[in-house]
Coordinates of C-alpha atoms and ligand atoms in Angstrom, one line a residue:
M13 CA 112.2 105.5 118.2
Y14 CA 114.6 107.7 116.6
I15 CA 117.5 106.2 115.0
T16 CA 120.2 108.9 114.2
S17 CA 122.7 106.8 112.3
N18 CA 122.1 106.4 108.9
H19 CA 123.9 103.2 108.6
Q20 CA 121.9 101.5 111.3
H21 CA 118.8 103.1 109.5
K22 CA 119.5 101.6 106.2
R23 CA 120.4 98.2 107.8
A24 CA 117.1 98.3 109.6
R25 CA 115.2 99.2 106.4
R26 CA 117.0 96.2 104.5
Q27 CA 116.1 93.9 107.3
K28 CA 112.5 95.0 107.6
K29 CA 112.2 94.7 103.8
F30 CA 113.6 91.2 103.8
L31 CA 111.2 89.9 106.7
H32 CA 108.3 91.6 104.7
S33 CA 109.0 89.8 101.7
I34 CA 109.3 86.4 103.6
F35 CA 106.2 87.3 105.5
Y36 CA 104.3 88.2 102.2
Y37 CA 105.1 84.9 100.6
I38 CA 104.2 82.7 103.5
Q39 CA 100.9 84.4 103.7
H40 CA 100.0 84.1 100.2
Y41 CA 101.1 80.3 99.9
M42 CA 99.1 79.6 102.9
L43 CA 96.2 81.4 101.3
L44 CA 96.9 79.5 97.9
F45 CA 96.9 76.1 99.8
S46 CA 93.3 76.9 101.3
T47 CA 92.0 78.1 98.0
F48 CA 93.2 74.7 96.5
H49 CA 90.7 73.2 98.9
N50 CA 88.0 75.7 98.7
L51 CA 87.6 76.4 95.0
T52 CA 85.8 74.1 92.9
S53 CA 86.6 75.9 89.6
K54 CA 89.6 74.9 87.8
S55 CA 90.0 78.2 86.3
S56 CA 89.5 80.0 89.6
L57 CA 92.4 77.6 90.9
C58 CA 94.6 78.5 88.0
R59 CA 94.3 82.3 88.5
A60 CA 94.9 82.0 92.1
F61 CA 98.3 80.7 91.3
T62 CA 99.4 83.8 89.3
L63 CA 102.1 85.6 91.4
P64 CA 103.5 89.0 90.9
N65 CA 105.8 89.1 88.0
T66 CA 108.5 91.2 89.7
K67 CA 109.5 93.7 92.4
S68 CA 111.3 95.8 90.1
Q69 CA 109.1 98.5 88.7
F70 CA 109.5 100.2 85.5
R71 CA 107.5 101.8 82.8
K72 CA 107.4 99.6 79.6
S73 CA 107.8 101.2 76.3
A74 CA 105.4 98.6 75.1
I75 CA 102.6 100.0 77.2
M76 CA 99.5 100.0 75.0
T77 CA 97.0 102.7 75.0
L78 CA 93.3 102.1 74.5
S79 CA 90.7 104.8 74.1
Q80 CA 87.9 102.6 73.7
P81 CA 88.6 99.2 75.0
S82 CA 86.6 96.6 72.9
S83 CA 87.0 93.4 74.9
S84 CA 88.3 91.8 78.0
T85 CA 92.1 91.2 78.2
S86 CA 91.7 88.3 80.6
S87 CA 94.1 85.7 79.2
S88 CA 93.9 82.1 79.5
P89 CA 94.0 81.0 83.2
H90 CA 96.3 78.1 82.3
I91 CA 99.2 80.1 81.0
A92 CA 101.2 82.4 83.1
T93 CA 101.4 85.2 80.4
Q94 CA 103.4 88.3 80.5
K95 CA 100.9 90.9 82.0
V96 CA 100.9 94.5 80.5
A97 CA 98.7 97.3 81.9
K98 CA 96.5 99.4 79.6
L99 CA 95.8 103.2 79.7
I100 CA 92.3 103.9 78.8
S101 CA 90.4 107.3 78.5
S102 CA 87.4 108.2 80.7
C103 CA 84.9 108.5 78.0
T104 CA 81.7 106.6 78.6
P105 CA 82.3 103.7 76.3
S106 CA 85.7 103.3 78.1
L107 CA 84.2 103.4 81.5
Q108 CA 81.3 101.0 80.4
S109 CA 84.0 98.5 79.3
A110 CA 85.9 99.0 82.6
G111 CA 82.8 98.6 84.6
E112 CA 82.1 95.2 82.7
R113 CA 85.8 94.4 83.5
I114 CA 85.1 95.0 87.1
R115 CA 82.1 92.6 87.0
Q116 CA 84.3 89.8 85.5
G117 CA 86.6 90.0 88.4
L118 CA 89.5 91.9 86.9
L119 CA 91.3 95.1 87.9
V120 CA 90.9 98.6 86.9
S121 CA 92.8 101.6 88.5
F122 CA 90.7 104.9 88.5
P123 CA 91.3 108.5 89.8
T124 CA 89.2 109.7 92.8
E125 CA 89.2 113.1 94.5
T126 CA 92.3 111.9 96.8
V127 CA 94.5 109.4 95.0
Y128 CA 94.3 106.6 92.4
G129 CA 92.7 103.4 93.4
L130 CA 93.3 99.9 92.3
G131 CA 89.5 98.5 91.9
C132 CA 87.9 95.3 92.0
H133 CA 84.5 93.5 92.5
A134 CA 84.2 93.9 96.2
L135 CA 82.1 91.1 96.8
D136 CA 84.2 88.7 94.7
A137 CA 87.0 87.4 97.0
N138 CA 88.8 86.1 94.0
A139 CA 89.0 89.4 92.4
V140 CA 90.0 91.0 95.9
Q141 CA 92.8 88.5 96.1
K142 CA 94.3 89.8 92.8
V143 CA 94.4 93.3 94.2
F144 CA 96.5 92.0 97.1
L145 CA 98.7 90.2 94.7
A146 CA 99.3 93.0 92.3
K147 CA 99.9 95.5 95.3
E148 CA 102.2 92.8 97.2
R149 CA 100.1 93.8 99.9
P150 CA 100.0 91.8 103.1
L151 CA 96.3 90.0 103.6
T152 CA 96.5 91.7 107.2
D153 CA 95.8 95.1 105.7
P154 CA 92.0 95.6 104.8
L155 CA 90.5 97.3 101.7
I156 CA 87.9 100.1 101.5
V157 CA 84.7 99.2 99.7
H158 CA 83.7 102.3 97.3
V159 CA 80.2 102.9 96.8
N160 CA 78.0 105.7 95.1
H161 CA 75.1 105.8 97.6
A162 CA 75.1 105.6 101.4
S163 CA 72.3 103.1 101.2
S164 CA 74.9 100.6 99.7
A165 CA 77.3 101.2 102.6
L166 CA 74.6 100.9 105.1
D167 CA 73.6 97.5 104.0
L168 CA 77.3 96.3 104.4
W169 CA 77.3 97.4 107.9
Y170 CA 75.9 95.3 110.6
A171 CA 73.9 98.1 112.6
S172 CA 72.4 99.3 109.7
S173 CA 72.0 96.2 107.4
S174 CA 68.6 95.1 106.3
S175 CA 69.5 91.6 107.1
S176 CA 68.6 92.0 110.7
S177 CA 67.3 88.3 111.2
S178 CA 70.5 87.0 112.4
K179 CA 71.0 89.8 114.9
I180 CA 71.0 89.2 118.8
T181 CA 67.7 90.1 120.2
D182 CA 69.0 91.4 123.3
A183 CA 67.8 95.1 124.5
D184 CA 71.1 96.5 125.2
A185 CA 72.5 95.2 121.9
D186 CA 69.5 96.7 120.0
A187 CA 70.1 100.0 121.7
N188 CA 73.6 99.9 120.6
D189 CA 72.9 99.0 117.1
N190 CA 70.3 101.7 116.8
A191 CA 72.8 104.5 118.1
E192 CA 75.5 103.0 115.7
H193 CA 72.8 103.1 112.8
K194 CA 72.1 106.7 113.7
V195 CA 75.8 107.9 113.7
L196 CA 76.4 106.1 110.6
Q197 CA 73.6 107.9 108.8
S198 CA 74.6 111.2 110.2
L199 CA 78.4 110.9 108.9
T200 CA 77.3 109.4 105.6
A201 CA 74.6 112.3 105.2
T202 CA 77.2 115.0 106.1
F203 CA 80.4 113.9 104.4
W204 CA 79.5 111.8 101.4
P205 CA 80.4 111.9 98.7
G206 CA 83.8 112.9 99.8
P207 CA 87.3 112.1 101.3
L208 CA 85.7 110.2 104.5
T209 CA 86.1 106.5 104.9
I210 CA 83.8 105.0 107.7
V211 CA 85.0 101.7 109.3
A212 CA 82.0 99.8 111.2
K213 CA 81.2 96.2 112.1
A214 CA 80.3 94.4 109.1
S215 CA 77.1 92.6 108.0
S216 CA 77.5 88.8 107.0
K217 CA 77.6 89.5 103.4
V218 CA 80.9 91.1 103.2
P219 CA 83.7 88.7 102.2
S220 CA 86.3 88.4 105.1
I221 CA 89.4 88.9 102.7
I222 CA 88.2 92.7 102.4
M223 CA 88.2 93.1 106.0
A224 CA 91.4 91.2 106.8
N225 CA 89.3 89.0 109.1
T226 CA 88.7 91.8 111.5
G227 CA 84.8 91.8 111.3
F228 CA 84.9 95.4 110.3
V229 CA 84.4 96.9 107.0
A230 CA 85.5 100.3 105.7
C231 CA 83.3 102.1 103.1
R232 CA 83.7 105.4 101.3
S233 CA 81.8 107.3 98.6
P234 CA 84.3 109.0 96.4
S235 CA 83.2 112.5 94.9
H236 CA 85.3 112.5 91.7
P237 CA 83.0 112.0 88.7
I238 CA 85.2 109.5 87.1
A239 CA 85.0 107.1 89.9
R240 CA 81.3 107.7 90.5
K241 CA 80.8 106.8 86.7
L242 CA 82.8 103.7 86.9
I243 CA 80.9 102.4 90.1
E244 CA 77.8 103.0 88.1
C245 CA 78.8 101.4 85.1
S246 CA 80.1 98.1 87.3
S247 CA 76.8 98.3 89.1
V248 CA 78.9 96.5 92.0
P249 CA 80.7 98.1 95.1
I250 CA 84.5 98.4 94.2
A251 CA 87.1 97.5 96.7
A252 CA 90.1 99.8 96.1
P253 CA 93.4 100.3 98.1
S254 CA 95.7 103.2 96.6
A255 CA 97.2 101.9 93.2
N256 CA 100.8 101.7 94.4
K257 CA 103.0 98.8 95.3
F258 CA 102.6 98.3 99.1
G259 CA 104.8 100.8 101.2
H260 CA 105.5 102.9 98.2
V261 CA 104.2 106.5 97.6
S262 CA 100.6 106.8 96.8
P263 CA 99.7 107.6 93.1
T264 CA 98.0 110.9 92.0
K265 CA 98.4 110.4 88.3
A266 CA 97.8 107.7 85.7
M267 CA 101.6 107.6 85.1
H268 CA 102.3 106.9 88.6
V269 CA 100.2 103.8 88.6
L270 CA 101.9 102.7 85.3
D271 CA 105.2 103.1 87.0
D272 CA 104.2 100.9 89.9
L273 CA 101.7 98.4 88.2
G274 CA 102.7 98.5 84.6
M275 CA 103.5 94.8 84.7
E276 CA 100.0 93.8 86.0
D277 CA 96.8 92.9 84.1
V278 CA 95.2 96.3 85.0
W279 CA 93.5 99.1 83.0
I280 CA 94.2 102.5 84.2
V281 CA 91.8 105.5 83.5
D282 CA 93.8 108.4 82.2
P283 CA 91.7 111.3 81.5
D284 CA 94.6 112.8 79.6
L285 CA 93.8 110.5 76.8
N286 CA 90.5 112.2 76.2
Q287 CA 91.7 114.7 73.7
N288 CA 92.0 111.8 71.4
D289 CA 88.2 110.9 71.4
H290 CA 85.1 112.9 71.2
H291 CA 82.9 111.1 73.7
E292 CA 81.4 112.5 76.8
H293 CA 83.9 112.6 79.6
Y294 CA 83.8 112.4 83.3
N295 CA 85.9 114.6 85.2
N296 CA 85.8 117.8 87.3
N297 CA 85.9 120.0 84.2
N298 CA 82.8 118.9 82.5
N299 CA 81.2 122.4 82.9
N300 CA 84.0 124.6 82.0
N301 CA 85.7 123.0 79.1
N302 CA 88.9 123.4 80.7
K303 CA 91.3 120.9 79.1
N304 CA 93.5 120.3 82.2
N305 CA 91.7 117.2 83.6
V306 CA 92.0 117.5 87.2
V307 CA 92.0 114.3 89.2
C308 CA 93.2 113.6 92.9
D309 CA 93.1 117.3 93.7
V310 CA 92.8 116.7 97.5
G311 CA 96.2 114.6 97.0
V312 CA 96.2 112.6 100.2
E313 CA 94.0 109.6 101.1
S314 CA 90.6 109.8 102.7
T315 CA 90.4 110.4 106.7
V316 CA 89.6 106.8 108.0
A317 CA 87.2 107.0 111.2
K318 CA 86.2 103.9 112.9
V319 CA 82.8 103.8 114.6
E320 CA 82.3 101.2 117.5
I321 CA 80.3 101.0 120.7
N322 CA 81.6 99.3 123.8
Q323 CA 79.6 97.0 126.3
E324 CA 78.9 99.9 128.3
G325 CA 77.1 101.5 125.7
I326 CA 80.0 104.4 125.1
G327 CA 80.6 105.1 121.5
F328 CA 83.8 106.1 119.9
I329 CA 84.6 107.4 116.6
T330 CA 88.4 107.1 116.1
I331 CA 90.4 108.8 113.5
L332 CA 92.9 106.0 112.3
R333 CA 94.2 108.2 109.4
H334 CA 94.3 112.0 108.8
G335 CA 92.8 113.3 105.6
A336 CA 90.8 116.4 104.4
V337 CA 88.1 115.6 107.1
S338 CA 89.2 116.8 110.7
Q339 CA 88.4 115.4 114.1
Q340 CA 86.5 118.8 114.6
D341 CA 84.4 118.2 111.3
I342 CA 83.3 115.0 112.7
L343 CA 82.6 116.3 116.2
K344 CA 80.6 119.2 114.7
C345 CA 78.5 116.7 112.5
I346 CA 77.6 114.5 115.6
Q347 CA 76.9 117.6 117.7
K348 CA 74.5 119.0 114.9
D349 CA 72.7 115.5 115.1
G350 CA 72.6 115.3 119.0
L351 CA 74.8 112.2 119.0
D352 CA 77.8 113.6 121.1
T353 CA 76.0 112.3 124.2
V354 CA 76.6 108.7 123.0
F355 CA 79.9 109.2 120.9
Q356 CA 83.2 110.4 121.5
V357 CA 85.6 111.6 119.0
Q358 CA 89.3 110.8 119.3
S359 CA 92.5 110.3 117.3
K360 CA 94.6 107.3 117.5
Q361 CA 98.2 107.8 118.1
Q362 CA 100.6 106.8 115.4
S363 CA 102.1 103.3 115.8
T364 CA 106.0 103.2 115.9
G365 CA 106.1 99.6 114.8
D366 CA 106.7 98.5 111.3
D367 CA 104.6 95.4 111.9
V368 CA 102.4 94.2 109.2
N369 CA 100.1 92.3 111.5
N370 CA 99.1 95.7 112.7
V371 CA 95.5 96.0 111.2
A372 CA 95.0 99.7 111.0
P373 CA 95.2 102.1 108.2
G374 CA 98.6 102.9 106.9
Q375 CA 99.6 102.3 110.5
T376 CA 102.9 100.9 109.9
I377 CA 105.2 103.9 110.3
K378 CA 107.1 103.1 107.2
H379 CA 104.7 103.9 104.4
Y380 CA 104.6 106.1 101.5
S381 CA 108.2 105.7 101.1
P382 CA 110.4 107.1 98.3
N383 CA 113.1 104.6 97.1
V384 CA 115.7 107.2 98.3
T385 CA 116.4 107.0 102.1
S386 CA 114.3 109.9 103.6
F387 CA 114.8 111.9 106.9
I388 CA 113.1 114.6 108.9
V389 CA 115.2 117.5 109.8
S390 CA 114.5 118.4 113.5
H391 CA 113.0 121.9 113.9
E392 CA 115.6 122.7 116.5
R393 CA 118.4 122.3 113.7
Y394 CA 116.5 124.5 111.1
E395 CA 115.5 127.0 113.4
N396 CA 119.0 127.5 115.2
G397 CA 120.7 128.0 112.0
E398 CA 123.7 125.9 113.2
V399 CA 127.0 126.3 111.2
M400 CA 127.4 123.6 108.7
S401 CA 130.4 121.1 108.8
E402 CA 132.3 120.2 105.5
E403 CA 131.0 116.6 105.7
E404 CA 127.2 118.0 106.0
R405 CA 127.8 120.2 103.0
Y406 CA 129.2 117.2 101.1
N407 CA 126.1 115.1 102.0
L408 CA 123.7 117.7 101.1
A409 CA 125.2 118.1 97.6
N410 CA 124.0 114.6 97.1
S411 CA 120.5 115.3 98.7
V412 CA 117.1 116.4 97.7
I413 CA 115.2 118.9 99.9
I414 CA 111.5 118.6 100.0
D415 CA 110.4 121.8 102.0
F416 CA 107.2 123.2 103.2
G417 CA 106.6 127.0 104.0
G418 CA 110.3 127.7 103.1
R419 CA 111.6 126.3 106.4
L420 CA 114.7 124.8 104.8
E421 CA 115.1 127.5 102.1
S422 CA 118.5 128.3 103.3
L423 CA 119.9 124.9 102.2
K424 CA 118.5 125.5 98.7
E425 CA 121.8 126.4 97.0
I426 CA 123.7 123.8 98.8
A427 CA 121.3 121.0 98.1
L428 CA 121.3 118.7 95.0
A429 CA 117.8 119.6 94.2
Y430 CA 115.0 121.5 96.1
R431 CA 111.3 121.8 95.9
D432 CA 108.8 123.4 98.2
L433 CA 105.4 121.8 98.7
S434 CA 103.9 125.2 99.1
A435 CA 106.2 128.1 99.7
E436 CA 103.5 130.1 101.3
G437 CA 102.7 127.4 103.8
D438 CA 99.3 126.4 102.3
S439 CA 98.4 123.0 103.6
S440 CA 95.9 122.1 100.8
K441 CA 98.5 122.9 98.1
A442 CA 101.2 121.0 100.1
A443 CA 98.7 117.9 100.2
A444 CA 97.8 118.2 96.6
N445 CA 101.8 118.2 95.7
V446 CA 103.2 115.8 98.2
F447 CA 103.1 112.4 96.5
D448 CA 104.0 113.7 93.2
T449 CA 106.9 115.6 94.9
L450 CA 107.9 112.4 96.7
R451 CA 107.9 110.4 93.5
W452 CA 109.9 113.2 91.9
S453 CA 112.7 113.0 94.4
E454 CA 113.2 109.3 93.3
T455 CA 114.0 110.8 89.6
V456 CA 116.7 113.2 90.8
E457 CA 119.9 111.6 89.5
S458 CA 122.6 110.6 91.9
A459 CA 120.4 111.6 94.9
N460 CA 121.1 109.3 97.8
R461 CA 119.0 111.1 100.5
V462 CA 115.8 113.2 100.8
Y463 CA 115.3 115.6 103.8
F464 CA 111.9 117.2 105.0
P465 CA 111.6 119.7 107.6
E466 CA 109.9 118.7 110.9
L467 CA 106.3 120.3 111.1
V468 CA 105.6 121.3 114.6
V469 CA 101.9 121.2 114.9
E470 CA 99.6 122.2 117.8
D471 CA 97.5 119.1 119.0
D472 CA 94.2 120.9 118.8
I473 CA 94.9 122.6 115.3
D474 CA 91.8 122.6 113.1
D475 CA 93.6 122.0 110.0
A476 CA 93.2 118.4 108.8
L477 CA 95.6 118.7 105.7
I478 CA 98.6 119.9 107.6
L479 CA 98.1 116.9 109.9
A480 CA 97.8 114.8 107.0
V481 CA 100.9 116.2 105.2
K482 CA 102.9 115.8 108.4
D483 CA 101.8 112.2 108.8
R484 CA 102.8 111.3 105.2
L485 CA 106.2 113.0 105.5
T486 CA 106.7 111.4 108.8
R487 CA 106.0 107.8 107.4
A488 CA 108.0 108.6 104.1
A489 CA 110.9 109.0 106.6
S490 CA 110.0 106.0 108.5
G491 CA 109.8 108.5 111.4
V492 CA 113.5 109.1 111.4
V493 CA 114.3 112.6 112.9
V494 CA 117.9 114.0 112.4
K495 CA 119.8 116.8 113.7
K496 CA 122.7 116.7 111.4
F497 CA 123.2 116.1 107.6
T498 CA 125.7 113.2 108.3
Ligands
TXA510 O1 91.5 108.1 99.6 C1 91.4 106.8 99.9 O2 91.0 106.2 100.9 C2 92.1 105.8 98.7 C3 91.0 106.0 97.6 C4 91.6 105.0 96.5 O3 89.8 105.8 98.0 N1 92.2 104.5 99.1 C5 93.2 104.1 100.1 O4 93.1 102.7 100.4 O5 93.8 104.8 100.5 P1 94.3 102.0 100.9 O6 94.1 100.7 101.0 O7 95.5 102.6 100.4 O8 94.2 102.6 102.5 C6 93.1 102.3 103.3 C7 93.4 102.1 104.7 C8 94.4 100.9 104.7 O9 95.5 101.2 105.2 C9 93.4 100.0 105.7 O10 94.5 99.5 106.8 C10 92.3 100.9 106.3 O11 92.2 101.9 105.5 N2 91.4 100.2 106.5 C11 90.6 99.5 105.5 N3 89.4 98.7 106.0 C12 89.9 98.7 107.4 C13 89.0 98.2 108.4 N4 88.3 97.2 108.3 N5 89.6 98.3 109.7 C14 90.6 99.3 109.9 N6 91.3 99.9 108.9 C15 90.8 99.6 107.7
MG511 MG1 97.5 103.1 100.4

């Protein structure tokens, strides 16, 4: 559905935000009520009552930095104290302390090759709940479990788990599990470590809060050395959504995380702090001594693919979210392993609803939104070079343009501010820049609108990142395409 009136659009956004807040608090109070009955430990109960501090996000000048954390910051569970995030470096002692913190059920935000994650002990339901609370994320939106080795994920998926005693001993079911096991092995062997998240039916050891009660668990093995070292140091699987407030732009820098979660009890790994200490650091530049600590170089979240087999024995691998691994990459992988006779690869169509009950990755169309109202400029408008009215010029003078491949370059002089994700139209550069640029648009003084060009992309294009960028911009604008700057 396209809404072309700004006024209507703003009102719709306000109403949705209000409904989301109500829904969010009802859900969490229901969860807290059940926690009251289920938990025996008094301290757990008190921790469960810690609600997010505030919706307003700002960077605290009092943020402490810690290059070598020495002790946990967990405060007394009985007092609702002010929580302040801490930056830590990525040296080995820091990551060891951060790993210990994860084991204790506390939160650590860390960089991956895609975006920053907000990590916790994946098998500790209490810790997972803290992530939902810190992000203000609805419990209907499941989390990804991060592991270093495929064997750890295979053990969390039903079809490949070693605890097969509880499985049905039906011959057809066995054949399906076997095929699913093979495809999970094939995908993990080909794409891991890297930006592919695989969703499959879960074994009984996975806490249902991570899966939002769907019975399916998502796993991924990040390739970034800091993420891998943290997983190693914690010696547990780490559940980690992107480290932003729910619905806001995903973070690709430690400062982005601080902006969103600065008031939460979280440690944030910031490789830029490394210059202040002389320990071994885990980042992409260990071998070339480059001082720029590259994190989140892919820039958009992992591709999410769901594996399932129906009762007729037909297997599906469905792309739920576009990332750096394409549908064609997955098809080639299963062809290579002779599994394309059982599995079809398909892409899920984007949902147009803004319904938080919709349990699919980032599938609510409003997602990744900057806090300035954003719109997509229809391709007809920018291709036709239509004459601009006085009203449009006036509006553009208070607007930010985030361009791609120079499509809106003619507006550069009229607009308040202008940036191109990649002037030469390079999709990997655009992906690497997109979230930082969306956050930049929020900082442009007196900007009241952001415009992106509509990207017209062929259905069968083999460029995963252009689809990912298009998807993120579409969601940032809540799917609203306009023909006029009014
Ligand atoms: O690149 C990434 O995937 C980053 C980094 C930190 O690893 N993580 C990330 O997490 O983007 P998050 O929670 O922001 O997005 C994961 C998406 C969610 O929208 C969720 O709906 C989907 O994956 N997801 C997780 N578990 C799922 C499940 N069991 N079934 C379907 N979708 C699932
Ligand atoms: Mg996210």
